Amino acid sequence: MTVPIAALRLMAYDQVLAILLCILACVVVVDATRAWLRVRLR
């Protein structure tokens, strides 16, 4: 199922920004946890 570009344009920009921020936060948390575990288990 392909999403037309117009549908993406209709989506609110603050929604897109919120989704991107959530993804970024998840990546940062996972990366920090992996680094902490790597140091702890060494």
PDB file of N, H, CA, C and O in Angstrom:
ATOM      1  N   MET A   1       0.856  -1.200   0.000  1.00  0.00           N
ATOM      2  CA  MET A   1       0.000   0.000   0.000  1.00  0.00           C
ATOM      3  C   MET A   1       0.885   1.240   0.000  1.00  0.00           C
ATOM      4  O   MET A   1       1.659   1.467   0.930  1.00  0.00           O
ATOM      5  N   THR A   2       0.760   2.031  -1.048  1.00  0.00           N
ATOM      6  H   THR A   2       0.131   1.846  -1.804  1.00  0.00           H
ATOM      7  CA  THR A   2       1.583   3.235  -1.150  1.00  0.00           C
ATOM      8  C   THR A   2       0.805   4.437  -0.658  1.00  0.00           C
ATOM      9  O   THR A   2      -0.384   4.584  -0.940  1.00  0.00           O
ATOM     10  N   VAL A   3       1.486   5.290   0.075  1.00  0.00           N
ATOM     11  H   VAL A   3       2.452   5.170   0.304  1.00  0.00           H
ATOM     12  CA  VAL A   3       0.847   6.491   0.611  1.00  0.00           C
ATOM     13  C   VAL A   3       1.117   7.641  -0.341  1.00  0.00           C
ATOM     14  O   VAL A   3       2.278   7.960  -0.598  1.00  0.00           O
ATOM     15  N   PRO A   4       0.081   8.271  -0.868  1.00  0.00           N
ATOM     16  CA  PRO A   4       0.304   9.406  -1.778  1.00  0.00           C
ATOM     17  C   PRO A   4       0.967  10.569  -1.064  1.00  0.00           C
ATOM     18  O   PRO A   4       0.818  10.751   0.145  1.00  0.00           O
ATOM     19  N   ILE A   5       1.707  11.357  -1.844  1.00  0.00           N
ATOM     20  H   ILE A   5       1.829  11.210  -2.825  1.00  0.00           H
ATOM     21  CA  ILE A   5       2.429  12.491  -1.262  1.00  0.00           C
ATOM     22  C   ILE A   5       1.442  13.502  -0.676  1.00  0.00           C
ATOM     23  O   ILE A   5       1.738  14.154   0.325  1.00  0.00           O
ATOM     24  N   ALA A   6       0.277  13.628  -1.299  1.00  0.00           N
ATOM     25  H   ALA A   6       0.036  13.098  -2.112  1.00  0.00           H
ATOM     26  CA  ALA A   6      -0.711  14.601  -0.818  1.00  0.00           C
ATOM     27  C   ALA A   6      -1.154  14.260   0.606  1.00  0.00           C
ATOM     28  O   ALA A   6      -1.391  15.154   1.418  1.00  0.00           O
ATOM     29  N   ALA A   7      -1.265  12.964   0.902  1.00  0.00           N
ATOM     30  H   ALA A   7      -1.072  12.238   0.242  1.00  0.00           H
ATOM     31  CA  ALA A   7      -1.671  12.568   2.252  1.00  0.00           C
ATOM     32  C   ALA A   7      -0.609  12.976   3.262  1.00  0.00           C
ATOM     33  O   ALA A   7      -0.924  13.389   4.378  1.00  0.00           O
ATOM     34  N   LEU A   8       0.659  12.856   2.856  1.00  0.00           N
ATOM     35  H   LEU A   8       0.914  12.520   1.950  1.00  0.00           H
ATOM     36  CA  LEU A   8       1.728  13.271   3.763  1.00  0.00           C
ATOM     37  C   LEU A   8       1.693  14.778   3.962  1.00  0.00           C
ATOM     38  O   LEU A   8       1.967  15.268   5.057  1.00  0.00           O
ATOM     39  N   ARG A   9       1.351  15.525   2.893  1.00  0.00           N
ATOM     40  H   ARG A   9       1.128  15.126   2.003  1.00  0.00           H
ATOM     41  CA  ARG A   9       1.283  16.980   3.014  1.00  0.00           C
ATOM     42  C   ARG A   9       0.118  17.389   3.905  1.00  0.00           C
ATOM     43  O   ARG A   9       0.197  18.388   4.620  1.00  0.00           O
ATOM     44  N   LEU A  10      -0.980  16.602   3.860  1.00  0.00           N
ATOM     45  H   LEU A  10      -1.045  15.791   3.279  1.00  0.00           H
ATOM     46  CA  LEU A  10      -2.140  16.942   4.682  1.00  0.00           C
ATOM     47  C   LEU A  10      -1.862  16.667   6.153  1.00  0.00           C
ATOM     48  O   LEU A  10      -2.457  17.292   7.031  1.00  0.00           O
ATOM     49  N   MET A  11      -0.951  15.724   6.422  1.00  0.00           N
ATOM     50  H   MET A  11      -0.468  15.216   5.709  1.00  0.00           H
ATOM     51  CA  MET A  11      -0.625  15.422   7.811  1.00  0.00           C
ATOM     52  C   MET A  11       0.020  16.649   8.452  1.00  0.00           C
ATOM     53  O   MET A  11       0.847  17.322   7.836  1.00  0.00           O
ATOM     54  N   ALA A  12      -0.360  16.925   9.676  1.00  0.00           N
ATOM     55  H   ALA A  12      -1.032  16.378  10.176  1.00  0.00           H
ATOM     56  CA  ALA A  12       0.157  18.113  10.358  1.00  0.00           C
ATOM     57  C   ALA A  12       1.658  17.983  10.567  1.00  0.00           C
ATOM     58  O   ALA A  12       2.168  16.911  10.892  1.00  0.00           O
ATOM     59  N   TYR A  13       2.354  19.104  10.371  1.00  0.00           N
ATOM     60  H   TYR A  13       1.939  19.975  10.107  1.00  0.00           H
ATOM     61  CA  TYR A  13       3.807  19.069  10.501  1.00  0.00           C
ATOM     62  C   TYR A  13       4.234  18.814  11.943  1.00  0.00           C
ATOM     63  O   TYR A  13       5.269  18.189  12.179  1.00  0.00           O
ATOM     64  N   ASP A  14       3.439  19.296  12.921  1.00  0.00           N
ATOM     65  H   ASP A  14       2.599  19.804  12.729  1.00  0.00           H
ATOM     66  CA  ASP A  14       3.818  19.047  14.313  1.00  0.00           C
ATOM     67  C   ASP A  14       3.689  17.559  14.648  1.00  0.00           C
ATOM     68  O   ASP A  14       4.414  17.046  15.500  1.00  0.00           O
ATOM     69  N   GLN A  15       2.764  16.867  13.974  1.00  0.00           N
ATOM     70  H   GLN A  15       2.174  17.284  13.281  1.00  0.00           H
ATOM     71  CA  GLN A  15       2.650  15.420  14.170  1.00  0.00           C
ATOM     72  C   GLN A  15       3.900  14.716  13.660  1.00  0.00           C
ATOM     73  O   GLN A  15       4.446  13.831  14.319  1.00  0.00           O
ATOM     74  N   VAL A  16       4.340  15.126  12.474  1.00  0.00           N
ATOM     75  H   VAL A  16       3.896  15.844  11.939  1.00  0.00           H
ATOM     76  CA  VAL A  16       5.545  14.522  11.903  1.00  0.00           C
ATOM     77  C   VAL A  16       6.736  14.793  12.810  1.00  0.00           C
ATOM     78  O   VAL A  16       7.558  13.909  13.052  1.00  0.00           O
ATOM     79  N   LEU A  17       6.824  16.029  13.313  1.00  0.00           N
ATOM     80  H   LEU A  17       6.156  16.747  13.117  1.00  0.00           H
ATOM     81  CA  LEU A  17       7.930  16.387  14.199  1.00  0.00           C
ATOM     82  C   LEU A  17       7.888  15.559  15.479  1.00  0.00           C
ATOM     83  O   LEU A  17       8.927  15.116  15.969  1.00  0.00           O
ATOM     84  N   ALA A  18       6.690  15.351  16.021  1.00  0.00           N
ATOM     85  H   ALA A  18       5.846  15.711  15.623  1.00  0.00           H
ATOM     86  CA  ALA A  18       6.557  14.563  17.245  1.00  0.00           C
ATOM     87  C   ALA A  18       6.994  13.116  17.001  1.00  0.00           C
ATOM     88  O   ALA A  18       7.670  12.519  17.838  1.00  0.00           O
ATOM     89  N   ILE A  19       6.607  12.558  15.856  1.00  0.00           N
ATOM     90  H   ILE A  19       6.058  13.043  15.175  1.00  0.00           H
ATOM     91  CA  ILE A  19       6.999  11.180  15.534  1.00  0.00           C
ATOM     92  C   ILE A  19       8.511  11.073  15.403  1.00  0.00           C
ATOM     93  O   ILE A  19       9.122  10.131  15.907  1.00  0.00           O
ATOM     94  N   LEU A  20       9.117  12.054  14.715  1.00  0.00           N
ATOM     95  H   LEU A  20       8.621  12.819  14.305  1.00  0.00           H
ATOM     96  CA  LEU A  20      10.571  12.032  14.545  1.00  0.00           C
ATOM     97  C   LEU A  20      11.279  12.161  15.885  1.00  0.00           C
ATOM     98  O   LEU A  20      12.292  11.504  16.125  1.00  0.00           O
ATOM     99  N   LEU A  21      10.742  13.012  16.762  1.00  0.00           N
ATOM    100  H   LEU A  21       9.919  13.546  16.568  1.00  0.00           H
ATOM    101  CA  LEU A  21      11.360  13.182  18.081  1.00  0.00           C
ATOM    102  C   LEU A  21      11.245  11.898  18.902  1.00  0.00           C
ATOM    103  O   LEU A  21      12.171  11.547  19.634  1.00  0.00           O
ATOM    104  N   CYS A  22      10.117  11.197  18.785  1.00  0.00           N
ATOM    105  H   CYS A  22       9.366  11.483  18.191  1.00  0.00           H
ATOM    106  CA  CYS A  22       9.947   9.935  19.511  1.00  0.00           C
ATOM    107  C   CYS A  22      10.949   8.894  19.018  1.00  0.00           C
ATOM    108  O   CYS A  22      11.562   8.179  19.810  1.00  0.00           O
ATOM    109  N   ILE A  23      11.106   8.822  17.686  1.00  0.00           N
ATOM    110  H   ILE A  23      10.608   9.403  17.042  1.00  0.00           H
ATOM    111  CA  ILE A  23      12.061   7.869  17.125  1.00  0.00           C
ATOM    112  C   ILE A  23      13.471   8.200  17.596  1.00  0.00           C
ATOM    113  O   ILE A  23      14.233   7.309  17.971  1.00  0.00           O
ATOM    114  N   LEU A  24      13.814   9.492  17.572  1.00  0.00           N
ATOM    115  H   LEU A  24      13.195  10.215  17.267  1.00  0.00           H
ATOM    116  CA  LEU A  24      15.147   9.910  18.004  1.00  0.00           C
ATOM    117  C   LEU A  24      15.373   9.576  19.476  1.00  0.00           C
ATOM    118  O   LEU A  24      16.446   9.108  19.857  1.00  0.00           O
ATOM    119  N   ALA A  25      14.352   9.821  20.300  1.00  0.00           N
ATOM    120  H   ALA A  25      13.481  10.201  19.991  1.00  0.00           H
ATOM    121  CA  ALA A  25      14.473   9.531  21.730  1.00  0.00           C
ATOM    122  C   ALA A  25      14.674   8.029  21.955  1.00  0.00           C
ATOM    123  O   ALA A  25      15.490   7.629  22.784  1.00  0.00           O
ATOM    124  N   CYS A  26      13.927   7.198  21.213  1.00  0.00           N
ATOM    125  H   CYS A  26      13.264   7.523  20.539  1.00  0.00           H
ATOM    126  CA  CYS A  26      14.075   5.747  21.359  1.00  0.00           C
ATOM    127  C   CYS A  26      15.481   5.309  20.973  1.00  0.00           C
ATOM    128  O   CYS A  26      16.086   4.484  21.658  1.00  0.00           O
ATOM    129  N   VAL A  27      16.000   5.857  19.880  1.00  0.00           N
ATOM    130  H   VAL A  27      15.508   6.527  19.324  1.00  0.00           H
ATOM    131  CA  VAL A  27      17.344   5.489  19.429  1.00  0.00           C
ATOM    132  C   VAL A  27      18.380   5.887  20.470  1.00  0.00           C
ATOM    133  O   VAL A  27      19.298   5.120  20.762  1.00  0.00           O
ATOM    134  N   VAL A  28      18.235   7.088  21.033  1.00  0.00           N
ATOM    135  H   VAL A  28      17.490   7.711  20.796  1.00  0.00           H
ATOM    136  CA  VAL A  28      19.196   7.562  22.038  1.00  0.00           C
ATOM    137  C   VAL A  28      19.147   6.677  23.278  1.00  0.00           C
ATOM    138  O   VAL A  28      20.191   6.315  23.822  1.00  0.00           O
ATOM    139  N   VAL A  29      17.939   6.325  23.730  1.00  0.00           N
ATOM    140  H   VAL A  29      17.091   6.619  23.288  1.00  0.00           H
ATOM    141  CA  VAL A  29      17.805   5.490  24.931  1.00  0.00           C
ATOM    142  C   VAL A  29      18.416   4.113  24.697  1.00  0.00           C
ATOM    143  O   VAL A  29      19.145   3.603  25.549  1.00  0.00           O
ATOM    144  N   VAL A  30      18.124   3.513  23.552  1.00  0.00           N
ATOM    145  H   VAL A  30      17.533   3.927  22.860  1.00  0.00           H
ATOM    146  CA  VAL A  30      18.667   2.182  23.257  1.00  0.00           C
ATOM    147  C   VAL A  30      20.184   2.237  23.157  1.00  0.00           C
ATOM    148  O   VAL A  30      20.872   1.357  23.675  1.00  0.00           O
ATOM    149  N   ASP A  31      20.709   3.260  22.497  1.00  0.00           N
ATOM    150  H   ASP A  31      20.150   3.974  22.076  1.00  0.00           H
ATOM    151  CA  ASP A  31      22.159   3.374  22.337  1.00  0.00           C
ATOM    152  C   ASP A  31      22.839   3.573  23.689  1.00  0.00           C
ATOM    153  O   ASP A  31      23.874   2.965  23.961  1.00  0.00           O
ATOM    154  N   ALA A  32      22.262   4.417  24.530  1.00  0.00           N
ATOM    155  H   ALA A  32      21.421   4.911  24.309  1.00  0.00           H
ATOM    156  CA  ALA A  32      22.845   4.664  25.850  1.00  0.00           C
ATOM    157  C   ALA A  32      22.794   3.396  26.700  1.00  0.00           C
ATOM    158  O   ALA A  32      23.744   3.095  27.423  1.00  0.00           O
ATOM    159  N   THR A  33      21.694   2.655  26.615  1.00  0.00           N
ATOM    160  H   THR A  33      20.923   2.900  26.027  1.00  0.00           H
ATOM    161  CA  THR A  33      21.568   1.417  27.387  1.00  0.00           C
ATOM    162  C   THR A  33      22.600   0.387  26.932  1.00  0.00           C
ATOM    163  O   THR A  33      23.213  -0.291  27.757  1.00  0.00           O
ATOM    164  N   ARG A  34      22.789   0.273  25.608  1.00  0.00           N
ATOM    165  H   ARG A  34      22.291   0.823  24.938  1.00  0.00           H
ATOM    166  CA  ARG A  34      23.777  -0.679  25.102  1.00  0.00           C
ATOM    167  C   ARG A  34      25.176  -0.301  25.557  1.00  0.00           C
ATOM    168  O   ARG A  34      25.957  -1.171  25.942  1.00  0.00           O
ATOM    169  N   ALA A  35      25.501   0.977  25.519  1.00  0.00           N
ATOM    170  H   ALA A  35      24.866   1.684  25.206  1.00  0.00           H
ATOM    171  CA  ALA A  35      26.833   1.419  25.942  1.00  0.00           C
ATOM    172  C   ALA A  35      27.035   1.144  27.432  1.00  0.00           C
ATOM    173  O   ALA A  35      28.104   0.700  27.848  1.00  0.00           O
ATOM    174  N   TRP A  36      25.992   1.414  28.235  1.00  0.00           N
ATOM    175  H   TRP A  36      25.123   1.774  27.897  1.00  0.00           H
ATOM    176  CA  TRP A  36      26.086   1.181  29.684  1.00  0.00           C
ATOM    177  C   TRP A  36      26.266  -0.307  29.985  1.00  0.00           C
ATOM    178  O   TRP A  36      27.068  -0.687  30.838  1.00  0.00           O
ATOM    179  N   LEU A  37      25.501  -1.149  29.267  1.00  0.00           N
ATOM    180  H   LEU A  37      24.849  -0.841  28.574  1.00  0.00           H
ATOM    181  CA  LEU A  37      25.623  -2.590  29.485  1.00  0.00           C
ATOM    182  C   LEU A  37      26.994  -3.089  29.055  1.00  0.00           C
ATOM    183  O   LEU A  37      27.569  -3.968  29.696  1.00  0.00           O
ATOM    184  N   ARG A  38      27.519  -2.525  27.965  1.00  0.00           N
ATOM    185  H   ARG A  38      27.052  -1.811  27.444  1.00  0.00           H
ATOM    186  CA  ARG A  38      28.831  -2.953  27.494  1.00  0.00           C
ATOM    187  C   ARG A  38      29.890  -2.652  28.556  1.00  0.00           C
ATOM    188  O   ARG A  38      30.799  -3.453  28.775  1.00  0.00           O
ATOM    189  N   VAL A  39      29.770  -1.504  29.208  1.00  0.00           N
ATOM    190  H   VAL A  39      29.031  -0.854  29.029  1.00  0.00           H
ATOM    191  CA  VAL A  39      30.737  -1.135  30.246  1.00  0.00           C
ATOM    192  C   VAL A  39      30.544  -2.013  31.481  1.00  0.00           C
ATOM    193  O   VAL A  39      31.517  -2.456  32.092  1.00  0.00           O
ATOM    194  N   ARG A  40      29.279  -2.265  31.846  1.00  0.00           N
ATOM    195  H   ARG A  40      28.489  -1.906  31.350  1.00  0.00           H
ATOM    196  CA  ARG A  40      29.000  -3.063  33.050  1.00  0.00           C
ATOM    197  C   ARG A  40      29.465  -4.510  32.893  1.00  0.00           C
ATOM    198  O   ARG A  40      30.003  -5.092  33.834  1.00  0.00           O
ATOM    199  N   LEU A  41      29.259  -5.093  31.707  1.00  0.00           N
ATOM    200  H   LEU A  41      28.822  -4.620  30.942  1.00  0.00           H
ATOM    201  CA  LEU A  41      29.533  -6.517  31.512  1.00  0.00           C
ATOM    202  C   LEU A  41      30.972  -6.788  31.099  1.00  0.00           C
ATOM    203  O   LEU A  41      31.351  -7.943  30.905  1.00  0.00           O
ATOM    204  N   ARG A  42      31.764  -5.756  30.963  1.00  0.00           N
ATOM    205  H   ARG A  42      31.456  -4.818  31.121  1.00  0.00           H
ATOM    206  CA  ARG A  42      33.134  -5.964  30.517  1.00  0.00           C
ATOM    207  C   ARG A  42      33.948  -6.693  31.577  1.00  0.00           C
ATOM    208  O   ARG A  42      35.133  -6.956  31.373  1.00  0.00           O
TER     209      ARG A  42
END
